[in-house]
Short mmCIF file of C-alpha atoms and ligand atoms in Angstrom, two decimals:
data_model
loop_
_atom_site.label_atom_id
_atom_site.label_comp_id
_atom_site.label_asym_id
_atom_site.label_seq_id
_atom_site.Cartn_x
_atom_site.Cartn_y
_atom_site.Cartn_z
CA UNK A 18 8.21 -58.93 49.94
CA UNK A 19 10.91 -61.29 48.44
CA UNK A 20 11.06 -60.81 44.16
CA UNK A 21 9.47 -64.45 43.43
CA UNK A 22 6.26 -62.73 45.14
CA UNK A 23 6.12 -59.82 43.16
CA UNK A 24 3.70 -59.55 39.63
CA UNK A 25 5.00 -59.25 36.63
CA UNK A 26 3.65 -55.47 36.41
CA UNK A 27 5.92 -54.45 39.80
CA UNK A 28 9.03 -56.81 38.04
CA UNK A 29 8.80 -54.51 35.10
CA UNK A 30 8.78 -51.40 37.70
CA UNK A 31 11.69 -52.24 39.15
CA UNK A 32 13.51 -53.70 36.06
CA UNK A 33 13.11 -50.52 34.51
CA UNK A 34 14.01 -48.48 37.74
CA UNK A 35 17.10 -50.64 37.76
CA UNK A 36 15.90 -51.72 41.42
CA UNK A 37 16.12 -55.71 40.28
CA UNK A 38 17.69 -57.13 36.93
CA UNK A 39 15.74 -60.20 35.19
CA UNK A 40 18.85 -62.47 36.20
CA UNK A 41 17.73 -61.64 39.88
CA UNK A 42 14.65 -62.53 39.48
CA UNK A 43 15.51 -65.91 37.65
CA UNK A 44 17.91 -66.55 41.02
CA UNK A 45 14.86 -65.64 42.78
CA UNK A 46 12.42 -68.13 41.39
CA UNK A 47 14.97 -70.61 40.71
CA UNK A 48 14.95 -71.10 44.50
CA UNK A 49 11.42 -71.16 45.47
CA UNK A 50 11.44 -73.53 43.58
CA UNK A 51 14.54 -75.20 45.01
CA UNK A 52 12.97 -75.00 48.25
CA UNK A 53 8.63 -75.16 47.57
CA UNK A 54 8.42 -77.67 44.57
CA UNK A 55 9.31 -81.13 46.25
CA UNK A 56 5.76 -79.68 48.77
CA UNK A 57 3.56 -78.53 46.11
CA UNK A 58 4.83 -81.33 42.76
CA UNK A 59 3.69 -79.16 39.97
CA UNK A 60 6.63 -78.49 37.19
CA UNK A 61 7.02 -81.62 35.73
CA UNK A 62 9.81 -80.68 33.43
CA UNK A 63 12.32 -77.94 34.20
CA UNK A 64 13.56 -76.87 30.73
CA UNK A 65 17.75 -76.64 31.44
CA UNK A 66 18.04 -72.91 29.83
CA UNK A 67 14.68 -71.22 30.80
CA UNK A 68 16.53 -69.99 34.38
CA UNK A 69 19.55 -70.25 33.68
CA UNK A 70 19.92 -68.39 30.43
CA UNK A 71 21.58 -64.81 30.35
CA UNK A 72 19.19 -63.28 29.15
CA UNK A 73 18.99 -60.51 26.26
CA UNK A 74 18.84 -57.05 28.10
CA UNK A 75 16.70 -56.08 24.78
CA UNK A 76 13.82 -58.11 25.95
CA UNK A 77 10.65 -56.20 26.23
CA UNK A 78 9.40 -58.70 29.65
CA UNK A 79 11.46 -60.43 30.56
CA UNK A 80 9.88 -61.77 33.67
CA UNK A 81 9.66 -66.39 33.31
CA UNK A 82 6.28 -68.10 32.55
CA UNK A 83 5.46 -71.58 33.60
CA UNK A 84 3.97 -73.71 30.44
CA UNK A 85 0.67 -76.45 31.13
CA UNK A 86 2.36 -79.65 29.55
CA UNK A 87 0.02 -78.75 26.37
CA UNK A 88 1.49 -77.07 24.35
CA UNK A 89 4.25 -77.93 22.12
CA UNK A 90 6.75 -76.26 22.78
CA UNK A 91 10.05 -76.71 20.46
CA UNK A 92 12.96 -79.38 21.09
CA UNK A 93 11.00 -79.80 24.99
CA UNK A 94 9.22 -82.96 25.55
CA UNK A 95 4.91 -82.73 25.97
CA UNK A 96 3.12 -85.06 27.68
CA UNK A 97 0.16 -83.89 28.14
CA UNK A 98 0.68 -85.84 31.32
CA UNK A 99 0.44 -88.64 29.73
CA UNK A 100 1.73 -92.30 29.57
CA UNK A 101 0.62 -92.36 25.20
CA UNK A 102 3.46 -89.04 25.00
CA UNK A 103 5.85 -90.45 26.39
CA UNK A 104 9.12 -89.13 24.24
CA UNK A 105 7.11 -86.87 21.76
CA UNK A 106 9.27 -83.73 21.09
CA UNK A 107 7.61 -81.17 19.39
CA UNK A 108 9.29 -80.24 16.63
CA UNK A 109 7.44 -76.56 16.98
CA UNK A 110 7.03 -73.83 18.78
CA UNK A 111 2.53 -73.18 19.54
CA UNK A 112 1.98 -69.38 18.61
CA UNK A 113 1.83 -68.85 21.69
CA UNK A 114 4.82 -70.14 23.06
CA UNK A 115 6.30 -68.58 19.80
CA UNK A 116 4.42 -64.65 21.08
CA UNK A 117 6.15 -65.41 25.12
CA UNK A 118 9.68 -65.97 23.49
CA UNK A 119 9.16 -63.40 20.94
CA UNK A 120 8.76 -61.43 23.89
CA UNK A 121 11.57 -62.29 25.73
CA UNK A 122 10.12 -64.27 28.44
CA UNK A 123 12.18 -67.51 29.48
CA UNK A 124 10.39 -70.84 30.18
CA UNK A 125 11.25 -72.05 33.12
CA UNK A 126 9.12 -75.52 32.45
CA UNK A 127 6.16 -77.74 31.67
CA UNK A 128 3.60 -77.84 34.95
CA UNK A 129 1.84 -80.85 35.61
CA UNK A 130 -2.35 -81.39 34.69
CA UNK A 131 -5.00 -83.65 34.43
CA UNK A 132 -4.22 -86.17 31.56
CA UNK A 133 -5.54 -84.72 28.59
CA UNK A 134 -6.83 -81.84 30.46
CA UNK A 135 -9.83 -84.33 31.84
CA UNK A 136 -10.35 -83.23 35.36
CA UNK A 137 -10.99 -80.73 37.90
CA UNK A 138 -7.68 -81.94 40.07
CA UNK A 139 -5.25 -82.41 38.49
CA UNK A 140 -5.17 -85.79 39.75
CA UNK A 141 -5.29 -88.06 37.06
CA UNK A 142 -1.60 -87.42 35.51
CA UNK A 143 0.72 -90.32 34.79
CA UNK A 144 2.85 -87.66 37.31
CA UNK A 145 0.55 -88.25 40.24
CA UNK A 146 -1.07 -85.09 41.92
CA UNK A 147 0.36 -81.58 42.42
CA UNK A 148 -0.73 -80.20 46.18
CA UNK A 149 -3.04 -77.36 46.68
CA UNK A 150 -0.75 -74.51 48.59
CA UNK A 151 -2.64 -73.43 50.71
CA UNK A 152 -3.12 -76.74 52.19
CA UNK A 153 -0.51 -79.39 51.01
CA UNK A 154 -3.63 -82.28 51.62
CA UNK A 155 -5.90 -80.44 48.90
CA UNK A 156 -6.26 -80.44 45.02
CA UNK A 157 -5.11 -77.50 43.55
CA UNK A 158 -8.23 -78.34 40.68
CA UNK A 159 -7.38 -78.56 37.13
CA UNK A 160 -7.48 -79.06 35.35
CA UNK A 161 -4.36 -76.72 35.28
CA UNK A 162 -3.35 -76.75 38.02
CA UNK A 163 -0.13 -77.54 38.08
CA UNK A 164 -0.51 -72.96 36.01
CA UNK A 165 -2.19 -72.37 39.65
CA UNK A 166 -0.44 -74.19 41.92
CA UNK A 167 3.15 -72.49 40.92
CA UNK A 168 1.68 -69.22 40.32
CA UNK A 169 0.65 -69.36 44.25
CA UNK A 170 3.13 -71.26 45.80
CA UNK A 171 5.22 -68.34 43.91
CA UNK A 172 7.59 -70.79 41.81
CA UNK A 173 6.29 -68.59 38.94
CA UNK A 174 5.17 -64.98 38.71
CA UNK A 175 2.41 -66.00 36.11
CA UNK A 176 1.53 -69.46 33.81
CA UNK A 177 -0.37 -70.75 31.02
CA UNK A 178 -3.23 -72.58 30.73
CA UNK A 179 -6.59 -74.08 28.57
CA UNK A 180 -9.63 -73.87 29.33
CA UNK A 181 -12.20 -76.57 27.60
CA UNK A 182 -15.10 -76.53 30.51
CA UNK A 183 -13.37 -74.50 33.73
CA UNK A 184 -9.60 -75.79 33.46
CA UNK A 185 -8.09 -72.31 34.00
CA UNK A 186 -10.77 -70.37 35.87
CA UNK A 187 -11.54 -73.38 38.52
CA UNK A 188 -7.92 -74.15 39.43
CA UNK A 189 -7.33 -69.72 39.68
CA UNK A 190 -10.33 -69.98 42.05
CA UNK A 191 -9.36 -72.96 44.28
CA UNK A 192 -5.58 -71.76 44.01
CA UNK A 193 -6.87 -67.96 44.84
CA UNK A 194 -5.30 -66.39 42.38
CA UNK A 195 -6.43 -64.92 38.70
CA UNK A 196 -7.33 -67.12 35.33
CA UNK A 197 -9.23 -66.12 32.60
CA UNK A 198 -10.62 -67.28 29.68
CA UNK A 199 -10.74 -65.51 26.14
CA UNK A 200 -14.13 -65.57 23.85
CA UNK A 201 -13.27 -68.49 21.16
CA UNK A 202 -11.03 -67.82 18.48
CA UNK A 203 -9.04 -64.90 20.41
CA UNK A 204 -6.46 -66.83 20.17
CA UNK A 205 -4.52 -69.14 18.35
CA UNK A 206 -4.44 -73.48 19.48
CA UNK A 207 -1.87 -73.42 16.84
CA UNK A 208 0.48 -76.27 18.73
CA UNK A 209 -1.55 -77.14 22.08
CA UNK A 210 -2.89 -80.54 21.76
CA UNK A 211 -6.63 -80.82 21.52
CA UNK A 212 -8.85 -81.87 24.18
CA UNK A 213 -12.40 -80.78 22.06
CA UNK A 214 -11.19 -78.13 19.62
CA UNK A 215 -14.53 -76.21 19.37
CA UNK A 216 -14.62 -75.25 23.44
CA UNK A 217 -10.79 -75.25 24.07
CA UNK A 218 -9.22 -72.13 24.71
CA UNK A 219 -5.69 -70.61 25.56
CA UNK A 220 -5.10 -68.20 29.01
CA UNK A 221 -3.43 -66.38 31.54
CA UNK A 222 -3.23 -66.96 35.52
CA UNK A 223 -1.81 -64.37 37.42
CA UNK A 224 -1.46 -62.94 40.55
CA UNK A 225 -4.26 -59.98 39.78
CA UNK A 226 -5.24 -58.22 36.94
CA UNK A 227 -3.17 -56.17 35.63
CA UNK A 228 -0.87 -59.21 34.79
CA UNK A 229 -3.85 -61.36 33.14
CA UNK A 230 -4.63 -58.00 30.94
CA UNK A 231 -0.27 -57.63 30.14
CA UNK A 232 -0.77 -61.88 29.22
CA UNK A 233 -3.66 -60.91 27.49
CA UNK A 234 -1.89 -58.88 25.47
CA UNK A 235 1.18 -61.29 23.98
CA UNK A 236 -0.91 -63.86 23.27
CA UNK A 237 -3.60 -62.98 21.40
CA UNK A 238 -4.39 -62.16 18.00
CA UNK A 239 -5.21 -63.59 14.90
CA UNK A 240 -2.56 -66.83 13.38
CA UNK A 241 -2.71 -67.85 9.86
CA UNK A 242 -2.43 -71.74 11.29
CA UNK A 243 -5.92 -71.79 13.17
CA UNK A 244 -8.58 -70.52 11.39
CA UNK A 245 -11.05 -70.47 13.89
CA UNK A 246 -8.60 -67.51 15.47
CA UNK A 247 -11.14 -65.51 14.24
CA UNK A 248 -8.51 -62.10 12.71
CA UNK A 249 -9.46 -59.03 14.62
CA UNK A 250 -7.57 -56.75 16.39
CA UNK A 251 -6.01 -56.99 19.93
CA UNK A 252 -7.17 -53.91 21.83
CA UNK A 253 -3.89 -52.42 24.43
CA UNK A 254 -6.53 -54.49 27.40
CA UNK A 255 -4.03 -52.76 30.42
CA UNK A 256 -6.11 -49.78 29.37
CA UNK A 257 -9.62 -51.52 30.64
CA UNK A 258 -8.03 -51.00 34.31
CA UNK A 259 -9.84 -48.38 35.05
CA UNK A 260 -12.06 -49.10 38.28
CA UNK A 261 -14.73 -47.70 37.88
CA UNK A 262 -18.36 -49.95 37.52
CA UNK A 263 -20.50 -46.74 37.93
CA UNK A 264 -23.56 -47.31 35.97
CA UNK A 265 -22.66 -50.71 35.17
CA UNK A 266 -25.34 -53.49 34.68
CA UNK A 267 -24.18 -56.55 36.14
CA UNK A 268 -26.48 -59.91 36.32
CA UNK A 269 -26.88 -62.58 38.37
CA UNK A 270 -28.49 -65.27 37.28
CA UNK A 271 -30.62 -67.41 39.22
CA UNK A 272 -29.70 -71.13 38.24
CA UNK A 273 -26.10 -70.57 39.28
CA UNK A 274 -26.70 -70.39 43.66
CA UNK A 275 -28.84 -73.40 43.59
CA UNK A 276 -28.46 -75.49 46.59
CA UNK A 277 -25.63 -77.63 46.95
CA UNK A 278 -23.06 -74.79 46.97
CA UNK A 279 -20.60 -74.44 50.12
CA UNK A 280 -22.57 -71.96 52.25
CA UNK A 281 -19.54 -69.75 52.52
CA UNK A 282 -18.66 -69.15 48.98
CA UNK A 283 -21.83 -68.18 48.63
CA UNK A 284 -21.97 -65.92 51.02
CA UNK A 285 -18.31 -64.92 49.54
CA UNK A 286 -19.88 -63.79 46.43
CA UNK A 287 -22.97 -62.09 47.72
CA UNK A 288 -20.25 -60.11 49.98
CA UNK A 289 -18.09 -59.44 46.26
CA UNK A 290 -21.42 -58.20 45.17
CA UNK A 291 -22.34 -55.49 47.93
CA UNK A 292 -19.08 -53.97 47.32
CA UNK A 293 -19.84 -53.88 43.37
CA UNK A 294 -22.97 -52.10 44.26
CA UNK A 295 -20.99 -49.74 46.69
CA UNK A 296 -19.02 -48.94 44.00
CA UNK A 297 -21.96 -48.19 41.95
CA UNK A 298 -22.43 -50.79 39.50
CA UNK A 299 -26.64 -51.85 38.91
CA UNK A 300 -27.33 -54.96 39.53
CA UNK A 301 -30.75 -56.97 37.94
CA UNK A 302 -32.04 -60.60 38.46
CA UNK A 303 -31.36 -62.58 35.46
CA UNK A 304 -32.17 -65.56 34.29
CA UNK A 305 -30.19 -68.37 32.09
CA UNK A 306 -32.91 -71.31 31.38
CA UNK A 307 -30.66 -73.58 30.12
CA UNK A 308 -28.82 -74.31 32.43
CA UNK A 309 -29.90 -76.63 33.74
CA UNK A 310 -28.55 -79.17 30.99
CA UNK A 311 -25.36 -77.55 30.36
CA UNK A 312 -22.69 -80.03 32.07
CA UNK A 313 -25.07 -82.89 30.16
CA UNK A 314 -24.52 -81.41 26.80
CA UNK A 315 -20.12 -80.44 27.63
CA UNK A 316 -19.72 -84.04 28.96
CA UNK A 317 -21.69 -84.97 24.81
CA UNK A 318 -20.04 -82.12 22.87
CA UNK A 319 -16.79 -83.15 24.80
CA UNK A 320 -16.10 -86.65 25.08
CA UNK A 321 -17.44 -86.70 21.08
CA UNK A 322 -14.31 -84.70 20.12
CA UNK A 323 -12.10 -85.68 22.62
CA UNK A 324 -12.29 -89.39 21.27
CA UNK A 325 -11.84 -87.55 17.62
CA UNK A 326 -8.92 -86.07 18.76
CA UNK A 327 -6.87 -89.55 20.84
CA UNK A 328 -7.36 -91.76 17.86
CA UNK A 329 -4.37 -90.00 16.62
CA UNK A 330 -2.29 -92.03 19.43
CA UNK A 331 -1.77 -95.57 18.17
CA UNK A 332 1.92 -95.74 18.92
CA UNK A 333 2.38 -95.53 15.01
CA UNK A 334 3.84 -91.29 14.89
CA UNK A 335 3.25 -89.71 18.36
CA UNK A 336 4.94 -91.15 21.93
CA UNK A 337 4.71 -94.45 22.87
CA UNK A 338 4.56 -97.24 21.03
CA UNK A 339 3.91 -101.56 23.02
CA UNK A 340 4.41 -104.75 21.41
CA UNK A 341 2.19 -107.64 23.27
CA UNK A 342 4.64 -109.43 25.45
CA UNK A 343 2.49 -112.15 25.18
CA UNK A 344 1.89 -112.95 21.16
CA UNK A 345 5.11 -114.70 19.19
CA UNK A 346 3.58 -112.85 16.31
CA UNK A 347 2.01 -109.89 16.67
CA UNK A 348 -0.78 -107.70 13.87
CA UNK A 349 -0.31 -103.62 13.73
CA UNK A 350 -3.98 -103.99 15.66
CA UNK A 351 -2.37 -105.95 18.98
CA UNK A 352 -0.14 -103.13 18.25
CA UNK A 353 -2.52 -100.24 19.10
CA UNK A 354 -4.38 -102.78 21.17
CA UNK A 355 -1.52 -102.63 23.45
CA UNK A 356 -0.53 -99.38 22.94
CA UNK A 357 -3.61 -97.51 23.70
CA UNK A 358 -4.34 -99.94 26.74
CA UNK A 359 -1.20 -99.69 28.24
CA UNK A 360 -1.16 -95.48 27.54
CA UNK A 361 -4.44 -93.94 28.52
CA UNK A 362 -5.24 -93.19 31.63
CA UNK A 363 -9.01 -94.27 32.94
CA UNK A 364 -10.39 -91.15 32.81
CA UNK A 365 -9.46 -90.69 28.72
CA UNK A 366 -10.61 -94.63 28.75
CA UNK A 367 -13.87 -93.32 29.89
CA UNK A 368 -14.25 -90.36 27.86
CA UNK A 369 -12.83 -92.13 24.54
CA UNK A 370 -15.83 -94.92 25.16
CA UNK A 371 -18.01 -92.45 25.73
CA UNK A 372 -17.63 -90.50 22.92
CA UNK A 373 -17.14 -93.18 20.76
CA UNK A 374 -20.82 -94.05 21.74
CA UNK A 375 -22.26 -91.13 21.15
CA UNK A 376 -21.46 -90.76 17.77
CA UNK A 377 -21.58 -93.60 16.25
CA UNK A 378 -24.93 -94.59 13.84
CA UNK A 379 -28.00 -94.97 15.69
CA UNK A 380 -26.82 -92.62 18.50
CA UNK A 381 -25.31 -89.76 16.76
CA UNK A 382 -28.96 -87.80 16.69
CA UNK A 383 -30.16 -88.89 19.72
CA UNK A 384 -26.95 -87.84 21.58
CA UNK A 385 -24.35 -85.95 19.83
CA UNK A 386 -26.93 -83.49 17.21
CA UNK A 387 -29.34 -82.60 20.54
CA UNK A 388 -26.23 -81.90 22.38
CA UNK A 389 -24.93 -79.62 19.50
CA UNK A 390 -29.26 -78.17 19.60
CA UNK A 391 -28.60 -77.39 23.21
CA UNK A 392 -25.87 -75.85 23.11
CA UNK A 393 -27.19 -73.47 20.67
CA UNK A 394 -30.05 -72.50 23.40
CA UNK A 395 -27.24 -71.47 25.36
CA UNK A 396 -25.30 -69.53 23.40
CA UNK A 397 -29.31 -68.06 23.14
CA UNK A 398 -29.71 -67.76 27.36
CA UNK A 399 -26.85 -65.14 27.14
CA UNK A 400 -27.72 -63.65 23.83
CA UNK A 401 -30.62 -62.56 25.76
CA UNK A 402 -28.66 -62.17 28.84
CA UNK A 403 -26.37 -59.86 27.44
CA UNK A 404 -29.18 -57.24 25.62
CA UNK A 405 -30.16 -55.85 29.28
CA UNK A 406 -26.35 -55.98 30.96
CA UNK A 407 -22.55 -55.26 30.73
CA UNK A 408 -21.60 -58.68 32.74
CA UNK A 409 -22.97 -61.28 34.14
CA UNK A 410 -21.59 -61.97 38.05
CA UNK A 411 -21.26 -65.96 39.14
CA UNK A 412 -19.34 -68.07 41.45
CA UNK A 413 -16.06 -69.48 40.38
CA UNK A 414 -16.86 -73.23 41.70
CA UNK A 415 -19.83 -74.46 44.59
CA UNK A 416 -17.30 -74.97 46.84
CA UNK A 417 -13.88 -74.84 48.15
CA UNK A 418 -10.34 -77.10 47.33
CA UNK A 419 -11.48 -80.63 47.94
CA UNK A 420 -8.83 -83.68 49.67
CA UNK A 421 -6.27 -85.33 47.16
CA UNK A 422 -8.40 -88.92 46.67
CA UNK A 423 -11.76 -87.57 47.97
CA UNK A 424 -13.65 -87.53 44.44
CA UNK A 425 -11.01 -89.42 41.94
CA UNK A 426 -13.86 -92.55 42.04
CA UNK A 427 -16.87 -90.84 41.46
CA UNK A 428 -16.48 -89.52 38.17
CA UNK A 429 -19.99 -87.95 38.55
CA UNK A 430 -18.65 -86.02 41.79
CA UNK A 431 -15.56 -84.68 39.88
CA UNK A 432 -17.61 -83.55 36.28
CA UNK A 433 -20.07 -81.35 38.88
CA UNK A 434 -17.15 -78.70 40.06
CA UNK A 435 -17.65 -77.31 36.48
CA UNK A 436 -21.52 -76.71 36.58
CA UNK A 437 -20.27 -72.55 37.09
CA UNK A 438 -18.04 -72.32 34.67
CA UNK A 439 -18.71 -74.75 31.10
CA UNK A 440 -20.91 -72.48 29.99
CA UNK A 441 -18.65 -69.78 29.14
CA UNK A 442 -17.27 -72.94 26.59
CA UNK A 443 -19.93 -73.95 25.38
CA UNK A 444 -20.95 -69.94 24.17
CA UNK A 445 -17.78 -68.70 23.89
CA UNK A 446 -17.68 -66.01 25.75
CA UNK A 447 -14.98 -64.68 28.09
CA UNK A 448 -14.93 -65.48 31.51
CA UNK A 449 -12.13 -64.50 34.92
CA UNK A 450 -11.99 -65.79 37.89
CA UNK A 451 -11.08 -63.25 40.36
CA UNK A 452 -10.02 -64.33 44.11
CA UNK A 453 -12.65 -62.79 46.39
CA UNK A 454 -12.31 -64.27 49.92
CA UNK A 455 -12.19 -67.62 52.04
CA UNK A 456 -14.40 -69.89 53.17
CA UNK A 457 -14.68 -71.36 56.88
CA UNK A 458 -11.04 -73.84 55.70
CA UNK A 459 -9.29 -70.65 55.06
CA UNK A 460 -9.04 -71.89 51.55
CA UNK A 461 -9.72 -69.12 48.98
CA UNK A 462 -12.77 -68.90 46.87
CA UNK A 463 -13.14 -67.36 43.59
CA UNK A 464 -15.44 -65.02 41.52
CA UNK A 465 -16.48 -65.24 38.10
CA UNK A 466 -17.11 -62.20 35.84
CA UNK A 467 -18.73 -63.30 32.27
CA UNK A 468 -19.23 -60.47 29.03
CA UNK A 469 -20.23 -60.84 25.46
CA UNK A 470 -17.65 -62.79 23.09
CA UNK A 471 -15.20 -60.22 22.08
CA UNK A 472 -15.71 -58.00 25.60
CA UNK A 473 -12.44 -59.12 27.75
CA UNK A 474 -12.37 -55.24 27.82
CA UNK A 475 -15.44 -54.59 30.02
CA UNK A 476 -14.52 -58.40 32.08
CA UNK A 477 -11.27 -56.94 32.80
CA UNK A 478 -13.35 -53.61 33.87
CA UNK A 479 -15.47 -54.85 36.03
CA UNK A 480 -12.56 -57.51 38.43
CA UNK A 481 -10.48 -54.80 38.21
CA UNK A 482 -12.71 -52.44 39.87
CA UNK A 483 -13.22 -55.24 42.69
CA UNK A 484 -9.76 -55.83 42.70
CA UNK A 485 -8.51 -52.49 43.37
CA UNK A 486 -11.31 -52.40 47.15
CA UNK A 487 -9.98 -55.44 48.37
CA UNK A 488 -6.64 -57.14 49.27
CA UNK A 489 -6.91 -60.95 48.46
CA UNK A 490 -4.88 -60.30 45.55
CA UNK A 491 -2.12 -59.77 47.72
CA UNK A 492 -2.45 -62.75 50.04
CA UNK A 493 0.38 -64.70 49.57
CA UNK A 494 1.15 -68.55 51.03
CA UNK A 495 4.17 -69.23 53.08
CA UNK A 496 5.19 -72.29 52.34
N1 LIG B 526 -12.96 -80.64 34.12
C1 LIG B 526 -13.90 -80.28 33.06
C2 LIG B 526 -13.73 -81.37 31.83
O1 LIG B 526 -13.08 -82.71 33.18
C3 LIG B 526 -13.20 -78.81 31.92
C4 LIG B 526 -11.69 -79.37 31.74
C5 LIG B 526 -11.11 -78.40 30.61
O2 LIG B 526 -11.45 -77.28 30.69
N2 LIG B 526 -9.92 -79.08 30.19
O3 LIG B 526 -13.37 -82.50 30.98
#
């Protein structure tokens, strides 16, 4: 394998054994990006010093990383793939960026995403779509589609994404890599441009489970700058990678194996369950009875929070400012209107309108408040399930990657691609997607493992045990 195809832990071993140097790794990635990004269109901005600066030999982890375009990097334009943030240069680093920098990982650049993370395909980006490295006519998933695509195409060793309703796990599944959403409160959101503040979490997208644990070690932990980030010690997650599931109880929720699911996706997930059974895990049928309300609940709470968070983009403080050209004299309100009409894309406008509606006087109780109540019921379903099982296994996405353009004019079809991932955000629990094979179309399929809050260790243990007995994570795309 070429250097750019290796995992972070393999590269760290090679550096330790003097088989390679941080400089060689940078060079190898640089050439790979030059060769394939014209096909994949994943980077929206390469940082000048990312792969060019000479790394300090004292750096603990000199493995280059790609960053989703919604995390503030001091001195680098950060836009959330939205025209409204064009020209916005944050004066500070997000906490995760600061932690990554402290480890000495060079930041390669910002990668593409759906505008403000609204979407499941990366097509709503103001920079245009990113391609799935496994089939360039297909979407990489979203909203962290750029993060998943650069790892799958070996244009980065690993990447950071954010997940509000599935935005790390669904693209990881569609691109055949590992993506994990930590427990709400495990990783600081300071400097993550907010979509829905009670659902957003930052997490790693990597080539295998060990890298996922390594990157979570770096980014997790309390932060005085984010009061929702829990003050709880961070274990060394690599200690959970033990390849032993004997005696573990794993739940299969009946509500997740439904009609409409691609038959070959279902078959791959059932194969994975069979394999884990052979390794000694015990499977139990469970029920999460409120699952059918998850999508509706998510799109009420998520849009309500998004509409509040997006109110700050008014042309005054951040990014774009537009005056109407047709008026000789324009007021402040005219400027707000013109800026927001031109700065936001279609999906962002749809979310602002939906959210403002469900929060408005007279509708608040019927929609938003009811949404919060159903969210509690969904959370209680999981609490009950985790009284009897150690982990829950489901598919990550009902289908493999779809074609660019196929769902973009049908928001409901797009929203339904998150049916398996949304509940973990509503319940605040950790969840990981790992590769479990390929569909009949030759595209990757993902397996989702969920555990109780702050039990990332159990999640990694099950994921690692499965991975160590398969070869899926070793497949590399040739572009
Ligand atoms: N696809 C979902 C949405 O459009 C989830 C996005 C996300 O997790 N950021 O809201």
